[in-house]
Amino acid sequence: MQKNKSIVLGITGGIAAYKAAELVRLLVKNNIDVQVVMTEAACQFITPVTLQALSGKPVYTGMWDASVPNGMPHIELSRAADAILIAPASADFIAKLVHGRADDLLSTLCLARDCPLLIAPAMNKQMWENPATQRNIVLLKTDAVAVLGPASGDQACGETGLGRMLEAEELLYLINAHLQPKLLKGKKILITAGATLEMIDPVRAVTNISSGKMGYAIAQAAFEMGADVTLVSGATALVPPMGIHTISATSADAMYQTVMQHVCGQDIFIGVAAVADYSPIAMQAHKIKKSESSLTLELKRNKDILAEVASLPNAPFCVGFAAETENLLTYAEVKRNAKKLPLIVANLVSDAMRSEENTVTLLDKNGAHPLPRTSKIEVARLLLKHVNNLLK
Ligand code: CTP
């Protein structure tokens, strides 16, 4: 079992400190150990008790805390961590980091660290745009500090502009990306995800119940592993993920065209989309009015995107999905052979659809590799590790 990752979360004085509570909750939920360290100013905005309850660990606020065994929290805390994240990072704290100041516990442990440092700035837009802050940010980046955000939007002071701290969900996404080994660095990966929508008339369509979550999770996991990711997304309610080139293509035909335009030069292609096998012969220009007691829809067969990609002369490494309701492994292996795929992911519709988790079996030339039931993002990480091993 892989050891849990652990981070030190440094909270400095700013109104965005309230978002740190949600961030701690999400980190812990994602099996990341969190040690919270707060500056004195941060304690004016949110209490250590809240962060202690959410992280399940005592929160450090001062240099002279007697509870650290060797009495040197500035060394001890950063040694145990895979990274330090400062969120929110105030303009003042950023200036302190630039100059290597060490006049409180948090700035001291940043100076004494031997792990990566990430900051999520949060401040009023004028403070962010001030040349002094901009100079400081350039210097921190030169010192290999990762700067996450800030975002643009409404600010606590009533103004609108750049300076808002990223949301907790977005920070979790970027921290995960930071903590994963960069197994796919330099690799280009193309992924299809979601359901397709085959229009019958301007208001009706043939579609399916795929949520797109598994495909989006694979895109996220590939991004975390350092790949250059292009996601061709069918119909889904999901938000395009950060750092991923996402192209919307809702019909099977649009998805086919988009994939073919982008497939050249890709190292890996993963077809996760639930592509309609058939679509209406033609979309009616106007809404079909009810008249007869029954209506017959004439459908035509769509191209099989995955099979087409796999049969290209310089085909990328192709991975398919087989969502079945019965005879899972038999049907999946038949599909793998029919589409000439080195790898197929078999899952039961009841295990995968409309769920945050999935239970899959990977089928390749060496046989069946069942994975444990886990979250879709974990399944995605395990799948990509397997792909990486096969590529080697
Ligand atoms: N697929 C595709 N294009 C299609 C149909 C399927 O790229 N027109 C891909 C899916 O993204 C998936 C794999 O093929 O990776 C298998 O899809 P699935 O619908 O389970 O299988 P089909 O080949 O369509 O077979 P059937 O519907 O008969 O089960």
Short mmCIF file of N, CA, C and O in Angstrom, two decimals, residues 222-301:
data_model
loop_
_atom_site.label_atom_id
_atom_site.label_comp_id
_atom_site.label_asym_id
_atom_site.label_seq_id
_atom_site.Cartn_x
_atom_site.Cartn_y
_atom_site.Cartn_z
N ALA A 222 -4.02 11.92 -16.16
CA ALA A 222 -2.96 12.08 -17.16
C ALA A 222 -2.28 13.44 -16.99
O ALA A 222 -1.05 13.55 -17.10
N PHE A 223 -3.08 14.46 -16.69
CA PHE A 223 -2.52 15.80 -16.43
C PHE A 223 -1.61 15.76 -15.20
O PHE A 223 -0.50 16.29 -15.21
N GLU A 224 -2.07 15.07 -14.15
CA GLU A 224 -1.26 14.94 -12.93
C GLU A 224 0.09 14.28 -13.23
O GLU A 224 1.10 14.60 -12.63
N MET A 225 0.07 13.33 -14.18
CA MET A 225 1.30 12.59 -14.49
C MET A 225 2.16 13.31 -15.51
O MET A 225 3.12 12.75 -16.03
N GLY A 226 1.78 14.53 -15.84
CA GLY A 226 2.64 15.38 -16.68
C GLY A 226 2.38 15.26 -18.17
O GLY A 226 3.15 15.82 -18.96
N ALA A 227 1.31 14.54 -18.59
CA ALA A 227 1.04 14.39 -20.03
C ALA A 227 0.44 15.67 -20.61
O ALA A 227 -0.10 16.50 -19.89
N ASP A 228 0.56 15.78 -21.93
CA ASP A 228 -0.10 16.86 -22.66
C ASP A 228 -1.46 16.28 -23.08
O ASP A 228 -1.52 15.38 -23.92
N VAL A 229 -2.54 16.76 -22.46
CA VAL A 229 -3.84 16.08 -22.59
C VAL A 229 -4.82 16.86 -23.46
O VAL A 229 -5.02 18.06 -23.27
N THR A 230 -5.44 16.15 -24.41
CA THR A 230 -6.55 16.72 -25.17
C THR A 230 -7.78 15.86 -24.88
O THR A 230 -7.75 14.64 -25.02
N LEU A 231 -8.83 16.53 -24.42
CA LEU A 231 -10.06 15.83 -24.05
C LEU A 231 -11.16 16.22 -25.03
O LEU A 231 -11.50 17.39 -25.15
N VAL A 232 -11.69 15.23 -25.73
CA VAL A 232 -12.82 15.48 -26.63
C VAL A 232 -14.07 15.07 -25.86
O VAL A 232 -14.27 13.89 -25.58
N SER A 233 -14.84 16.07 -25.49
CA SER A 233 -15.94 15.81 -24.57
C SER A 233 -17.29 15.82 -25.25
O SER A 233 -17.66 16.78 -25.93
N GLY A 234 -18.04 14.76 -25.03
CA GLY A 234 -19.43 14.69 -25.48
C GLY A 234 -20.30 15.45 -24.49
O GLY A 234 -19.82 16.33 -23.76
N ALA A 235 -21.59 15.08 -24.44
CA ALA A 235 -22.52 15.76 -23.55
C ALA A 235 -22.23 15.36 -22.11
O ALA A 235 -22.14 14.18 -21.79
N THR A 236 -22.03 16.34 -21.25
CA THR A 236 -21.80 16.10 -19.83
C THR A 236 -22.07 17.39 -19.06
O THR A 236 -22.01 18.47 -19.64
N ALA A 237 -22.35 17.24 -17.76
CA ALA A 237 -22.57 18.43 -16.94
C ALA A 237 -21.27 18.86 -16.29
O ALA A 237 -21.25 19.80 -15.49
N LEU A 238 -20.16 18.20 -16.60
CA LEU A 238 -18.90 18.48 -15.91
C LEU A 238 -18.24 19.74 -16.47
O LEU A 238 -18.43 20.11 -17.63
N VAL A 239 -17.43 20.37 -15.60
CA VAL A 239 -16.74 21.61 -15.98
C VAL A 239 -15.41 21.24 -16.64
O VAL A 239 -14.72 20.34 -16.15
N PRO A 240 -15.03 21.91 -17.76
CA PRO A 240 -13.74 21.58 -18.38
C PRO A 240 -12.60 21.70 -17.36
O PRO A 240 -12.50 22.71 -16.66
N PRO A 241 -11.77 20.66 -17.23
CA PRO A 241 -10.74 20.68 -16.18
C PRO A 241 -9.58 21.63 -16.51
O PRO A 241 -9.27 21.84 -17.68
N MET A 242 -8.96 22.18 -15.46
CA MET A 242 -7.82 23.09 -15.63
C MET A 242 -6.64 22.38 -16.28
O MET A 242 -6.40 21.21 -15.98
N GLY A 243 -5.94 23.07 -17.14
CA GLY A 243 -4.69 22.53 -17.71
C GLY A 243 -4.91 21.51 -18.81
O GLY A 243 -3.95 20.90 -19.27
N ILE A 244 -6.16 21.31 -19.20
CA ILE A 244 -6.46 20.28 -20.21
C ILE A 244 -7.16 20.93 -21.39
O ILE A 244 -8.13 21.69 -21.21
N HIS A 245 -6.65 20.67 -22.60
CA HIS A 245 -7.27 21.22 -23.80
C HIS A 245 -8.57 20.44 -24.04
O HIS A 245 -8.52 19.28 -24.45
N THR A 246 -9.70 21.07 -23.73
CA THR A 246 -10.98 20.37 -23.84
C THR A 246 -11.77 20.90 -25.04
O THR A 246 -11.94 22.10 -25.19
N ILE A 247 -12.21 19.97 -25.88
CA ILE A 247 -12.96 20.35 -27.08
C ILE A 247 -14.33 19.68 -26.98
O ILE A 247 -14.42 18.48 -26.75
N SER A 248 -15.36 20.48 -27.17
CA SER A 248 -16.71 19.92 -27.10
C SER A 248 -17.11 19.34 -28.45
O SER A 248 -16.95 19.98 -29.49
N ALA A 249 -17.61 18.11 -28.45
CA ALA A 249 -18.08 17.47 -29.68
C ALA A 249 -19.23 16.55 -29.27
O ALA A 249 -19.00 15.45 -28.77
N THR A 250 -20.44 17.02 -29.42
CA THR A 250 -21.53 16.27 -28.79
C THR A 250 -22.10 15.13 -29.63
O THR A 250 -22.59 14.17 -29.06
N SER A 251 -22.05 15.22 -30.96
CA SER A 251 -22.60 14.09 -31.72
C SER A 251 -21.48 13.10 -32.04
O SER A 251 -20.30 13.45 -32.01
N ALA A 252 -21.87 11.86 -32.35
CA ALA A 252 -20.87 10.83 -32.67
C ALA A 252 -20.04 11.27 -33.88
O ALA A 252 -18.82 11.08 -33.91
N ASP A 253 -20.71 11.91 -34.85
CA ASP A 253 -19.98 12.32 -36.04
C ASP A 253 -19.00 13.45 -35.71
O ASP A 253 -17.84 13.42 -36.13
N ALA A 254 -19.46 14.44 -34.91
CA ALA A 254 -18.56 15.55 -34.52
C ALA A 254 -17.39 15.01 -33.72
O ALA A 254 -16.24 15.46 -33.88
N MET A 255 -17.65 14.01 -32.88
CA MET A 255 -16.57 13.42 -32.07
C MET A 255 -15.56 12.71 -32.97
O MET A 255 -14.34 12.86 -32.80
N TYR A 256 -16.08 11.99 -33.95
CA TYR A 256 -15.20 11.30 -34.91
C TYR A 256 -14.32 12.32 -35.64
O TYR A 256 -13.09 12.16 -35.70
N GLN A 257 -14.95 13.39 -36.17
CA GLN A 257 -14.19 14.40 -36.92
C GLN A 257 -13.12 15.03 -36.03
O GLN A 257 -11.97 15.20 -36.44
N THR A 258 -13.49 15.37 -34.81
CA THR A 258 -12.57 16.05 -33.89
C THR A 258 -11.39 15.15 -33.53
O THR A 258 -10.24 15.58 -33.51
N VAL A 259 -11.70 13.88 -33.25
CA VAL A 259 -10.63 12.93 -32.92
C VAL A 259 -9.67 12.81 -34.10
O VAL A 259 -8.43 12.87 -33.93
N MET A 260 -10.22 12.69 -35.30
CA MET A 260 -9.35 12.50 -36.48
C MET A 260 -8.48 13.74 -36.73
O MET A 260 -7.34 13.63 -37.17
N GLN A 261 -9.01 14.93 -36.39
CA GLN A 261 -8.20 16.15 -36.57
C GLN A 261 -7.04 16.21 -35.58
O GLN A 261 -6.05 16.87 -35.82
N HIS A 262 -7.20 15.58 -34.41
CA HIS A 262 -6.20 15.73 -33.35
C HIS A 262 -5.35 14.49 -33.09
O HIS A 262 -4.45 14.53 -32.26
N VAL A 263 -5.61 13.40 -33.81
CA VAL A 263 -4.95 12.14 -33.44
C VAL A 263 -3.48 12.07 -33.88
O VAL A 263 -2.67 11.40 -33.23
N CYS A 264 -3.15 12.84 -34.92
CA CYS A 264 -1.78 12.77 -35.44
C CYS A 264 -0.78 13.23 -34.36
O CYS A 264 -0.97 14.28 -33.75
N GLY A 265 0.23 12.44 -34.11
CA GLY A 265 1.27 12.81 -33.13
C GLY A 265 0.93 12.40 -31.69
O GLY A 265 1.73 12.62 -30.78
N GLN A 266 -0.25 11.81 -31.49
CA GLN A 266 -0.60 11.38 -30.12
C GLN A 266 0.11 10.06 -29.79
O GLN A 266 0.25 9.20 -30.65
N ASP A 267 0.53 9.92 -28.54
CA ASP A 267 1.16 8.67 -28.10
C ASP A 267 0.12 7.67 -27.62
O ASP A 267 0.31 6.46 -27.73
N ILE A 268 -0.96 8.22 -27.01
CA ILE A 268 -1.97 7.33 -26.41
C ILE A 268 -3.36 7.85 -26.79
O ILE A 268 -3.59 9.06 -26.78
N PHE A 269 -4.26 6.92 -27.11
CA PHE A 269 -5.67 7.29 -27.32
C PHE A 269 -6.52 6.44 -26.40
O PHE A 269 -6.39 5.21 -26.38
N ILE A 270 -7.37 7.08 -25.61
CA ILE A 270 -8.27 6.31 -24.73
C ILE A 270 -9.72 6.70 -25.05
O ILE A 270 -10.12 7.85 -24.88
N GLY A 271 -10.47 5.73 -25.54
CA GLY A 271 -11.88 5.98 -25.87
C GLY A 271 -12.75 5.61 -24.68
O GLY A 271 -12.96 4.44 -24.40
N VAL A 272 -13.18 6.64 -23.96
CA VAL A 272 -14.03 6.38 -22.80
C VAL A 272 -15.48 6.78 -23.11
O VAL A 272 -16.41 6.36 -22.43
N ALA A 273 -15.65 7.60 -24.13
CA ALA A 273 -16.99 8.11 -24.45
C ALA A 273 -17.96 6.97 -24.74
O ALA A 273 -17.58 5.94 -25.30
N ALA A 274 -19.19 7.17 -24.33
CA ALA A 274 -20.27 6.24 -24.69
C ALA A 274 -20.84 6.77 -26.00
O ALA A 274 -21.75 7.59 -26.01
N VAL A 275 -20.22 6.34 -27.09
CA VAL A 275 -20.58 6.87 -28.41
C VAL A 275 -21.81 6.12 -28.93
O VAL A 275 -21.84 4.88 -28.89
N ALA A 276 -22.77 6.87 -29.45
CA ALA A 276 -23.96 6.21 -30.02
C ALA A 276 -23.54 5.38 -31.22
O ALA A 276 -22.79 5.86 -32.08
N ASP A 277 -23.99 4.15 -31.28
CA ASP A 277 -23.67 3.31 -32.43
C ASP A 277 -24.53 3.70 -33.63
O ASP A 277 -24.16 3.44 -34.77
N TYR A 278 -25.69 4.31 -33.35
CA TYR A 278 -26.60 4.71 -34.44
C TYR A 278 -27.10 6.14 -34.20
O TYR A 278 -27.23 6.56 -33.05
N SER A 279 -27.38 6.85 -35.29
CA SER A 279 -28.01 8.16 -35.14
C SER A 279 -29.09 8.33 -36.21
O SER A 279 -29.07 7.64 -37.24
N PRO A 280 -30.04 9.25 -36.00
CA PRO A 280 -31.12 9.43 -36.97
C PRO A 280 -30.55 9.74 -38.36
O PRO A 280 -29.55 10.48 -38.46
N ILE A 281 -31.18 9.18 -39.38
CA ILE A 281 -30.75 9.38 -40.77
C ILE A 281 -30.55 10.86 -41.05
O ILE A 281 -29.56 11.26 -41.64
N ALA A 282 -31.49 11.69 -40.60
CA ALA A 282 -31.36 13.14 -40.77
C ALA A 282 -32.11 13.82 -39.64
O ALA A 282 -33.15 13.32 -39.19
N MET A 283 -31.56 14.97 -39.20
CA MET A 283 -32.27 15.71 -38.16
C MET A 283 -33.41 16.50 -38.81
O MET A 283 -33.21 17.15 -39.84
N GLN A 284 -34.60 16.41 -38.23
CA GLN A 284 -35.74 17.16 -38.76
C GLN A 284 -35.54 18.65 -38.48
O GLN A 284 -35.11 19.02 -37.38
N ALA A 285 -35.83 19.50 -39.45
CA ALA A 285 -35.62 20.94 -39.27
C ALA A 285 -36.58 21.52 -38.23
O ALA A 285 -36.26 22.47 -37.52
N HIS A 286 -37.77 20.93 -38.12
CA HIS A 286 -38.75 21.45 -37.17
C HIS A 286 -39.20 20.35 -36.21
O HIS A 286 -39.06 19.16 -36.52
N LYS A 287 -39.73 20.78 -35.09
CA LYS A 287 -40.20 19.85 -34.07
C LYS A 287 -41.22 18.87 -34.67
O LYS A 287 -42.14 19.30 -35.37
N ILE A 288 -41.01 17.58 -34.40
CA ILE A 288 -41.96 16.59 -34.92
C ILE A 288 -43.26 16.69 -34.11
O ILE A 288 -43.22 16.69 -32.87
N LYS A 289 -44.37 16.83 -34.80
CA LYS A 289 -45.66 16.94 -34.10
C LYS A 289 -46.27 15.54 -33.93
O LYS A 289 -46.12 14.69 -34.81
N LYS A 290 -46.90 15.34 -32.79
CA LYS A 290 -47.47 14.00 -32.59
C LYS A 290 -48.73 13.86 -33.45
O LYS A 290 -49.50 14.81 -33.60
N SER A 291 -48.87 12.67 -34.04
CA SER A 291 -50.08 12.42 -34.83
C SER A 291 -50.48 10.95 -34.70
O SER A 291 -51.42 10.62 -33.98
N GLU A 292 -49.66 10.07 -35.28
CA GLU A 292 -50.01 8.65 -35.27
C GLU A 292 -49.84 8.05 -33.87
O GLU A 292 -49.24 8.67 -33.00
N SER A 293 -50.33 6.84 -33.69
CA SER A 293 -50.19 6.19 -32.38
C SER A 293 -48.79 5.66 -32.16
O SER A 293 -48.38 5.36 -31.05
N SER A 294 -48.00 5.52 -33.23
CA SER A 294 -46.60 5.13 -33.06
C SER A 294 -45.75 5.91 -34.06
O SER A 294 -46.27 6.44 -35.04
N LEU A 295 -44.45 5.95 -33.75
CA LEU A 295 -43.53 6.70 -34.61
C LEU A 295 -42.30 5.84 -34.85
O LEU A 295 -41.77 5.25 -33.90
N THR A 296 -41.84 5.75 -36.07
CA THR A 296 -40.65 4.95 -36.36
C THR A 296 -39.49 5.89 -36.66
O THR A 296 -39.62 6.80 -37.46
N LEU A 297 -38.40 5.64 -35.97
CA LEU A 297 -37.19 6.44 -36.20
C LEU A 297 -36.25 5.63 -37.06
O LEU A 297 -35.92 4.49 -36.70
N GLU A 298 -35.77 6.16 -38.15
CA GLU A 298 -34.81 5.40 -38.95
C GLU A 298 -33.40 5.85 -38.56
O GLU A 298 -33.09 7.04 -38.57
N LEU A 299 -32.58 4.86 -38.19
CA LEU A 299 -31.23 5.17 -37.71
C LEU A 299 -30.18 4.62 -38.65
O LEU A 299 -30.39 3.58 -39.29
N LYS A 300 -29.03 5.31 -38.69
CA LYS A 300 -27.91 4.79 -39.50
C LYS A 300 -26.74 4.51 -38.57
O LYS A 300 -26.59 5.15 -37.52
N ARG A 301 -25.91 3.58 -38.96
CA ARG A 301 -24.76 3.16 -38.16
C ARG A 301 -23.69 4.26 -38.17
O ARG A 301 -23.37 4.84 -39.21
#
